[in-house]
CSV table of C-alpha atoms in Angstrom, one decimal:
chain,number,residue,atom,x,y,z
A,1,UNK,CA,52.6,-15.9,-5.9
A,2,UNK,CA,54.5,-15.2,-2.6
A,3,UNK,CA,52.6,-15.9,0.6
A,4,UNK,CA,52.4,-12.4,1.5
A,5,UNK,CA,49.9,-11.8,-1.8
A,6,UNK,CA,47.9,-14.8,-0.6
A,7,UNK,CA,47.6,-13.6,2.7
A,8,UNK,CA,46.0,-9.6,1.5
A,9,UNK,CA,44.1,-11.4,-1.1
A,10,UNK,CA,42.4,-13.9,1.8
A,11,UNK,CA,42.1,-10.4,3.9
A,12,UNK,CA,39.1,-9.0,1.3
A,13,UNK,CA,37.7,-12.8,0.4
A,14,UNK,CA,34.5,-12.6,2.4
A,15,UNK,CA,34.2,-8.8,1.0
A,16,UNK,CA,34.2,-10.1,-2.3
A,17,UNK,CA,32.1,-13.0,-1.9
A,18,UNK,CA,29.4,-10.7,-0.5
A,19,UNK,CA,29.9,-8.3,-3.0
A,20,UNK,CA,29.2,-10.8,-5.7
A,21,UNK,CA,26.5,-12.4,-3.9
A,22,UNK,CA,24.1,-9.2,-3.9
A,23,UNK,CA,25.5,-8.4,-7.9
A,24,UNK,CA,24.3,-11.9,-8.9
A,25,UNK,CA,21.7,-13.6,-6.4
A,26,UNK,CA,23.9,-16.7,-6.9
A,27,UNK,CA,26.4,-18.1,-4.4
A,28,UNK,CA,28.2,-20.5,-6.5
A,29,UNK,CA,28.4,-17.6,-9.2
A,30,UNK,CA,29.5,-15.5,-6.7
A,31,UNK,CA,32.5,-18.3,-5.4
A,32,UNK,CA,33.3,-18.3,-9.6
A,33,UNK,CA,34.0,-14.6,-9.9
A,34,UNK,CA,36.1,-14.6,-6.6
A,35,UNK,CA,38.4,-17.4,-8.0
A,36,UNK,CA,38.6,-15.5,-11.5
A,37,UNK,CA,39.2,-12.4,-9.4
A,38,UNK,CA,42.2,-14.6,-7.6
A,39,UNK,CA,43.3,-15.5,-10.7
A,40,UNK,CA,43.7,-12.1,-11.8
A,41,UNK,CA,45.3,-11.1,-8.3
A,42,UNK,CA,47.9,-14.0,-9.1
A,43,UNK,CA,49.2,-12.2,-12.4
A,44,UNK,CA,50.2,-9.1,-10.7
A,45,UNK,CA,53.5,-8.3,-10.0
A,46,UNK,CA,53.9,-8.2,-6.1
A,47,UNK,CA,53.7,-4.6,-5.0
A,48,UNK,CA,52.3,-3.2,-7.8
A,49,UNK,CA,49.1,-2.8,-6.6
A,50,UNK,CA,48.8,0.2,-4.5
A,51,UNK,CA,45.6,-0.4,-2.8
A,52,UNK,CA,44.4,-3.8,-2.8
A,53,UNK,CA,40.6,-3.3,-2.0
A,54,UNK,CA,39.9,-0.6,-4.5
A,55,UNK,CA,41.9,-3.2,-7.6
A,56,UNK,CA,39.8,-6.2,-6.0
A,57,UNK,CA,36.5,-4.3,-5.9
A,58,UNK,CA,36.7,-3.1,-9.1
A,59,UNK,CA,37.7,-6.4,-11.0
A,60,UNK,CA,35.0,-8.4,-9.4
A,61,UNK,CA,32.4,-5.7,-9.9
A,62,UNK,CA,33.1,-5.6,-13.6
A,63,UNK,CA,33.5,-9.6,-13.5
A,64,UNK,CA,30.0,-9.4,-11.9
A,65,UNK,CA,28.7,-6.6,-14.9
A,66,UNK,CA,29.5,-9.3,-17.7
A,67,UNK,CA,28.3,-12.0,-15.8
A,68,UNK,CA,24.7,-10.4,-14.9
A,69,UNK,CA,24.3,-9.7,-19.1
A,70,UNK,CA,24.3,-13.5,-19.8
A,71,UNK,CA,22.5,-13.7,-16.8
A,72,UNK,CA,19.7,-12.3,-17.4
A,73,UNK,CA,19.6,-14.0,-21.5
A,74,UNK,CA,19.5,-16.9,-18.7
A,75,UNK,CA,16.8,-16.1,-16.1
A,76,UNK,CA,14.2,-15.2,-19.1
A,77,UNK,CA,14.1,-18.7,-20.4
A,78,UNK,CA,14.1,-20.5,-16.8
A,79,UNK,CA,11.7,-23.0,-16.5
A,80,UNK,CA,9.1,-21.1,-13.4
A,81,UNK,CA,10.1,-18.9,-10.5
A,82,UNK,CA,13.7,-17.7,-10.4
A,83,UNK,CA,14.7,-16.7,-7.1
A,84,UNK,CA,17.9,-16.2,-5.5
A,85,UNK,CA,19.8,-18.8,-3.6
A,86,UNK,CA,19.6,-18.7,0.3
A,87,UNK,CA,22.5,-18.2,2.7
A,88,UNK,CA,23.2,-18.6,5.8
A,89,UNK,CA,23.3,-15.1,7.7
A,90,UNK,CA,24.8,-13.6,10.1
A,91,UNK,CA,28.0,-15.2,8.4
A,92,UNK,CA,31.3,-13.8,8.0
A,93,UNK,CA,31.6,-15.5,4.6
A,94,UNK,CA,29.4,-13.1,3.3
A,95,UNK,CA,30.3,-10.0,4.8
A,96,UNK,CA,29.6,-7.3,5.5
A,97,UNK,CA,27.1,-8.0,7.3
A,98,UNK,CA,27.0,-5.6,10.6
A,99,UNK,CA,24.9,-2.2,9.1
A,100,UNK,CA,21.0,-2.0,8.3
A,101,UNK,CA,22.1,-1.1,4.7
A,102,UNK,CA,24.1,-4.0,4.2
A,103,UNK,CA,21.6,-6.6,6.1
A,104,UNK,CA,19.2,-5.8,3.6
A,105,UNK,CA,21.0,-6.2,0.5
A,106,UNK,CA,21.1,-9.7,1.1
A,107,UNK,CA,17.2,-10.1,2.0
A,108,UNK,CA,15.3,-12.0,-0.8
A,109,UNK,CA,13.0,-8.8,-1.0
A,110,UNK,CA,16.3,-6.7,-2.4
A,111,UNK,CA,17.2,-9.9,-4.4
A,112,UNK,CA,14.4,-10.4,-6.3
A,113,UNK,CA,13.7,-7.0,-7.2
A,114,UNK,CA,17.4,-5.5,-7.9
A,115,UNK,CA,16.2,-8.2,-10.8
A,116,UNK,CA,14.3,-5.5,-12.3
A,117,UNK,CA,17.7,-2.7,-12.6
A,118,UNK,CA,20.2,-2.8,-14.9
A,119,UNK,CA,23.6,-3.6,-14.0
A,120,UNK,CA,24.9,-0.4,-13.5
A,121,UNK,CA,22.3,0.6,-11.7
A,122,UNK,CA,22.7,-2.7,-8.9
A,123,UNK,CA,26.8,-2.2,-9.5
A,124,UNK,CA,26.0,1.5,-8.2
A,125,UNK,CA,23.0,1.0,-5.3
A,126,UNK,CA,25.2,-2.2,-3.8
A,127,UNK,CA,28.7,-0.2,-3.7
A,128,UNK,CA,27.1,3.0,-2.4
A,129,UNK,CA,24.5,1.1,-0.1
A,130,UNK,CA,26.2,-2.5,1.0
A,131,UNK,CA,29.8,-1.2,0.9
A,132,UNK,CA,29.6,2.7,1.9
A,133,UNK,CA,31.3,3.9,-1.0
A,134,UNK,CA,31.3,7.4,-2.4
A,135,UNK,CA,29.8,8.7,-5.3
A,136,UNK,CA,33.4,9.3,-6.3
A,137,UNK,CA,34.9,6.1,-5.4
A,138,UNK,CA,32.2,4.0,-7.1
A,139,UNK,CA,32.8,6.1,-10.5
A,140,UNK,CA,36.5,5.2,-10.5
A,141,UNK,CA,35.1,1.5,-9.9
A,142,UNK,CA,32.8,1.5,-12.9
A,143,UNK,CA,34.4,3.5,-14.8
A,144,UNK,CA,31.5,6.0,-15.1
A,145,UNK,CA,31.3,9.9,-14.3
A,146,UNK,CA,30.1,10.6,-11.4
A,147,UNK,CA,27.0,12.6,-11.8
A,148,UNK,CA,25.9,9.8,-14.0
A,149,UNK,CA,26.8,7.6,-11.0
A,150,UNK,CA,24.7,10.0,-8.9
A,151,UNK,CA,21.7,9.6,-11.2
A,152,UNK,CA,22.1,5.8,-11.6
A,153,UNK,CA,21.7,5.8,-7.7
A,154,UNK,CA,18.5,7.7,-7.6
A,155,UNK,CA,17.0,5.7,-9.9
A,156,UNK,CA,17.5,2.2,-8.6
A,157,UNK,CA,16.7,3.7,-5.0
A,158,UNK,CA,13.4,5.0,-7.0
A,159,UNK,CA,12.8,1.6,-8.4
A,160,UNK,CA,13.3,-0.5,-5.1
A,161,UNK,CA,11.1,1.8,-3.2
A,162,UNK,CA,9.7,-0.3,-0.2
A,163,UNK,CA,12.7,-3.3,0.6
A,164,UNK,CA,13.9,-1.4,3.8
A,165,UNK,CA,13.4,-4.1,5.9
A,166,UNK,CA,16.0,-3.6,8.3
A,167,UNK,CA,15.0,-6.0,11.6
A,168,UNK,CA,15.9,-5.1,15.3
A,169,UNK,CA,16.8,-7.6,17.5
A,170,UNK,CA,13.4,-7.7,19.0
A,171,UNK,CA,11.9,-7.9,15.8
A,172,UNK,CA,14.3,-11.1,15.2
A,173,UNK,CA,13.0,-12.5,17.9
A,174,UNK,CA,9.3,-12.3,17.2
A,175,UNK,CA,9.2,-13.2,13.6
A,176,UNK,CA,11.3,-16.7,14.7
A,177,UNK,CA,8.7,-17.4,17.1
A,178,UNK,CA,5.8,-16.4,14.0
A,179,UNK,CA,7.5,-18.7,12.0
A,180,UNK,CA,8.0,-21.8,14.5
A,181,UNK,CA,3.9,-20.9,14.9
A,182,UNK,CA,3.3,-21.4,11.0
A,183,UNK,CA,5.3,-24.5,11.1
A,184,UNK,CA,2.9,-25.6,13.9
A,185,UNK,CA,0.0,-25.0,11.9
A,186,UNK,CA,1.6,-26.1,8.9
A,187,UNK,CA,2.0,-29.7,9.8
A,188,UNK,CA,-1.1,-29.7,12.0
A,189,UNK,CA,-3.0,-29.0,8.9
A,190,UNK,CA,-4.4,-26.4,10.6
A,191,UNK,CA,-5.8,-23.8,7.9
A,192,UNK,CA,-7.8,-21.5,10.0
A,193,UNK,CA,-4.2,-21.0,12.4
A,194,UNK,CA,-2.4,-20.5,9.1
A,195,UNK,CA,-5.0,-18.0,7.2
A,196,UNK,CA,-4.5,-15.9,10.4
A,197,UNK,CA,-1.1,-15.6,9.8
A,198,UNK,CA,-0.8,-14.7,7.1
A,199,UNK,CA,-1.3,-11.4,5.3
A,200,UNK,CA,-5.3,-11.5,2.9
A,201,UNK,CA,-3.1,-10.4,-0.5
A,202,UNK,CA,-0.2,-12.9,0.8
A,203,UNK,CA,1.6,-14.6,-2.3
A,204,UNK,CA,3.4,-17.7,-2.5
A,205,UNK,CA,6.4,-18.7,-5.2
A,206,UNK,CA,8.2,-21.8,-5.4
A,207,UNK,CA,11.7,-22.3,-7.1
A,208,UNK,CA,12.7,-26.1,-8.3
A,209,UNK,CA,15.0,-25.1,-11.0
A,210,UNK,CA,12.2,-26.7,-13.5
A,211,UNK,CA,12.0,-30.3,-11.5
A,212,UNK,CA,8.5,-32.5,-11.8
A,213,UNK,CA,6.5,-32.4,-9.0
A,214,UNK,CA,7.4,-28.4,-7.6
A,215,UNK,CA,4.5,-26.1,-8.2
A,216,UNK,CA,5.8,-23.5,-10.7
A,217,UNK,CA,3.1,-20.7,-11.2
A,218,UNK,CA,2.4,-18.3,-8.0
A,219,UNK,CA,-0.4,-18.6,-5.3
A,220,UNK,CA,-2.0,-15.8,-4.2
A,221,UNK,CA,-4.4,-14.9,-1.7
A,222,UNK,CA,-4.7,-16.5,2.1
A,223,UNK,CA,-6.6,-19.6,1.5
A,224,UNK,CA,-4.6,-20.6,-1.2
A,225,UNK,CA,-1.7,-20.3,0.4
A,226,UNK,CA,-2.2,-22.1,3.3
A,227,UNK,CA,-4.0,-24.8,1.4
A,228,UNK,CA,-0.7,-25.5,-0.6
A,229,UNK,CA,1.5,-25.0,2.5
A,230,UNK,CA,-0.7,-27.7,4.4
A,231,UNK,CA,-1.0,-29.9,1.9
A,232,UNK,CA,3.2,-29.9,1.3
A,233,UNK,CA,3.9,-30.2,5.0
A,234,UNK,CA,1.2,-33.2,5.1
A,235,UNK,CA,2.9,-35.2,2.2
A,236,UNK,CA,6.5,-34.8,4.0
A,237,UNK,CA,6.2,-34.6,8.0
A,238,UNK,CA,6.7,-38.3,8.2
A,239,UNK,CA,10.4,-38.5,6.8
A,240,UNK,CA,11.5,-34.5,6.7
A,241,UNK,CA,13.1,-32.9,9.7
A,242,UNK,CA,12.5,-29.1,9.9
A,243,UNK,CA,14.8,-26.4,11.7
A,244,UNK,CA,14.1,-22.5,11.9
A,245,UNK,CA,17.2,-20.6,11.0
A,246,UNK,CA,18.4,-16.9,9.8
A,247,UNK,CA,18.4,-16.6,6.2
A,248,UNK,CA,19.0,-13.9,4.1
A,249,UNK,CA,18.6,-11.6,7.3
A,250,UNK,CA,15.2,-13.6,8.1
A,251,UNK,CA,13.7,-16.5,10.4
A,252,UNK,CA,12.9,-19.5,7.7
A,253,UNK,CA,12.3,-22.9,7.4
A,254,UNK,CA,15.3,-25.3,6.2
A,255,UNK,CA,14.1,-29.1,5.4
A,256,UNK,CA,16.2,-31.8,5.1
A,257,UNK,CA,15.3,-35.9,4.2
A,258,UNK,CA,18.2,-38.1,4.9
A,259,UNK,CA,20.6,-35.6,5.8
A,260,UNK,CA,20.2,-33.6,2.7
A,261,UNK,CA,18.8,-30.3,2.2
A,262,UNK,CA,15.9,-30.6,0.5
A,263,UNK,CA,14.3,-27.2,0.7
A,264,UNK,CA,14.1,-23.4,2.9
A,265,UNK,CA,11.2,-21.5,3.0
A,266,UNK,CA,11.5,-17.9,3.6
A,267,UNK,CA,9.1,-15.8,4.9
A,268,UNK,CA,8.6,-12.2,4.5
A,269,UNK,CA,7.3,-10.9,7.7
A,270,UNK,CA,5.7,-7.1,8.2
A,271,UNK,CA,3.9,-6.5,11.7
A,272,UNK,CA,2.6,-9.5,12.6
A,273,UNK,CA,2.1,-11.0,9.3
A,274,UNK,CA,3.8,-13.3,6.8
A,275,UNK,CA,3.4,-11.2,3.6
A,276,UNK,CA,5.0,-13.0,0.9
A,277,UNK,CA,6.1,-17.4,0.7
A,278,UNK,CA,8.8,-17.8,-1.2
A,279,UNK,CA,10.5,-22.0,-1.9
A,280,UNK,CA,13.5,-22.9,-3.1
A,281,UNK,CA,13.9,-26.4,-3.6
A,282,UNK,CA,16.4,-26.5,-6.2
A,283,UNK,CA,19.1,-28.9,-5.3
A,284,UNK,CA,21.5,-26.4,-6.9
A,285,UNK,CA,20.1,-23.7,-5.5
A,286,UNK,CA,20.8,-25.3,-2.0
A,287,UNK,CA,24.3,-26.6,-2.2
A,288,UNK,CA,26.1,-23.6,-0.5
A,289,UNK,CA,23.8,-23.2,2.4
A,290,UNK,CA,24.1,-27.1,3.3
A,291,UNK,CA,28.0,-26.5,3.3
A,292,UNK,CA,27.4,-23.4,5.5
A,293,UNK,CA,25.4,-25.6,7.6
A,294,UNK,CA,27.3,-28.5,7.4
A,295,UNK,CA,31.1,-26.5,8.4
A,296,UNK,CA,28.7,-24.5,11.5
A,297,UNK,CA,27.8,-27.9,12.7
A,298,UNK,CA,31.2,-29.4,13.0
């Protein structure tokens, strides 16, 4: 491959990556289908291709359709919570990254519940919504018609009713200092500071990939909560080092014992209260945002 096809395919890498990302919830999947995408791009005679983004987009979409069908054979026999894995955001690896639309198609709220479409119907809603393409143009991606296209949107906006949370700057600004607060009461022990925080039908979920010793059935309801947040900050103030950072478009929690990443909690935030918990502590889960941390720090 001349240098001159490296150099467009490196042009639409990031564009890829977050395509993928908000197709599959995963980022190492994601990196997979943008290598089998490069792969692809490698076997094509230079020239040939007479626009580059639309041949991309449409590979790694239909890489991402046959990858979401084992997938999801996958995510039924998991061992407790599935949830996506976190990222590092605002970052360019992951773009784009600068519109509403496309900030919350990376949220955790989005993530979790495009669970619930089929693959078409999150092929569709994340070209259309993350991407800005038309109606037409995602048709000739998919390979659908495009009133089906047009219905396919309608329904998955139908179904993900209520995950607009598109943040302002201000509202940045105030959830980070909500959640440095909740880390405050959290280590404190303080339960009454916590309860206040957070929302009375407030739910909690936990993701360690199936590993002893990570609660794997959801909490619900304030005192719960905070009694299980307390109790986990209790066990590991002494040797964990806490840092609030955005993730998935959100203030959260990232842990880390020894230098290693051992967990980010991510808070869903409406008005002034924390309405949802949710933990990944997967190791596996958390190997792409510790490089993202790790290549920021240097």
């Amino acid at each position: 491959m001349s240098s001159e096809s490296v150099e467009v395919f490196e042009q639409y890498r990031a564009r890829l990556l977050g395509l993928a990302y908000r197709m599959l919830g995963s980022a190492a999947e994601a990196e997979d289908i943008v290598q089998e995408a490069y792969l692809r791009w490698q076997s094509t005679e230079p020239g040939s291709v007479e626009a580059p983004s639309a041949w991309l987009a449409k590979v790694a979409t239909n890489l991402c359709l046959n990858q979401l069908d084992s997938a999801r054979n996958r995510r039924e026999r998991y061992v407790g919570t599935w949830l996506p894995e976190p990222v590092l955001t605002p970052d360019s690896d992951l773009g784009p990254l600068e519109t509403a639309e496309q900030r919350d198609t990376v949220s955790f709220a989005f993530l979790v519940l495009a669970e619930r479409l089929s693959p078409t119907e999150r092929a569709v809603f994340v070209l259309r919504e993350a991407f800005g393409y038309s109606h037409r143009e995602v048709a000739e991606l998919i390979g659908l018609s495009e009133p089906n296209c047009r219905q396919l949107h309608r329904r998955a906006r139908k179904r993900l009713a209520g995950t607009e949370l598109s943040r302002s700057p201000t509202d940045l600004l105030d959830h980070r200092a909500l959640v440095e607060r909740f880390l405050t009461a959290a280590q404190d022990g303080d339960l009454v500071g916590l309860e206040l925080m957070l929302a009375t039908d407030v739910s909690s979920v936990t993701d360690g990939g199936g590993r002893p010793g990570v609660a794997r059935r959801p909490l619900q309801g304030a005192a719960k909560v905070a009694r299980y947040l307390a109790a986990t900050a209790s066990r590991s103030v002494a040797d964990v080092q806490t840092r609030v950072r955005e993730v998935n478009g959100v203030p959260a929690l990232l842990a880390w014992s020894d230098s290693v990443l051992v967990g980010v909690l991510v808070p869903e935030i409406m008005g002034r209260s924390v309405t949802a918990v949710r933990i990944v502590a997967d190791p596996d889960k958390l190997r792409f945002l510790g490089t993202q941390v790790a290549r920021l720090s240097r």
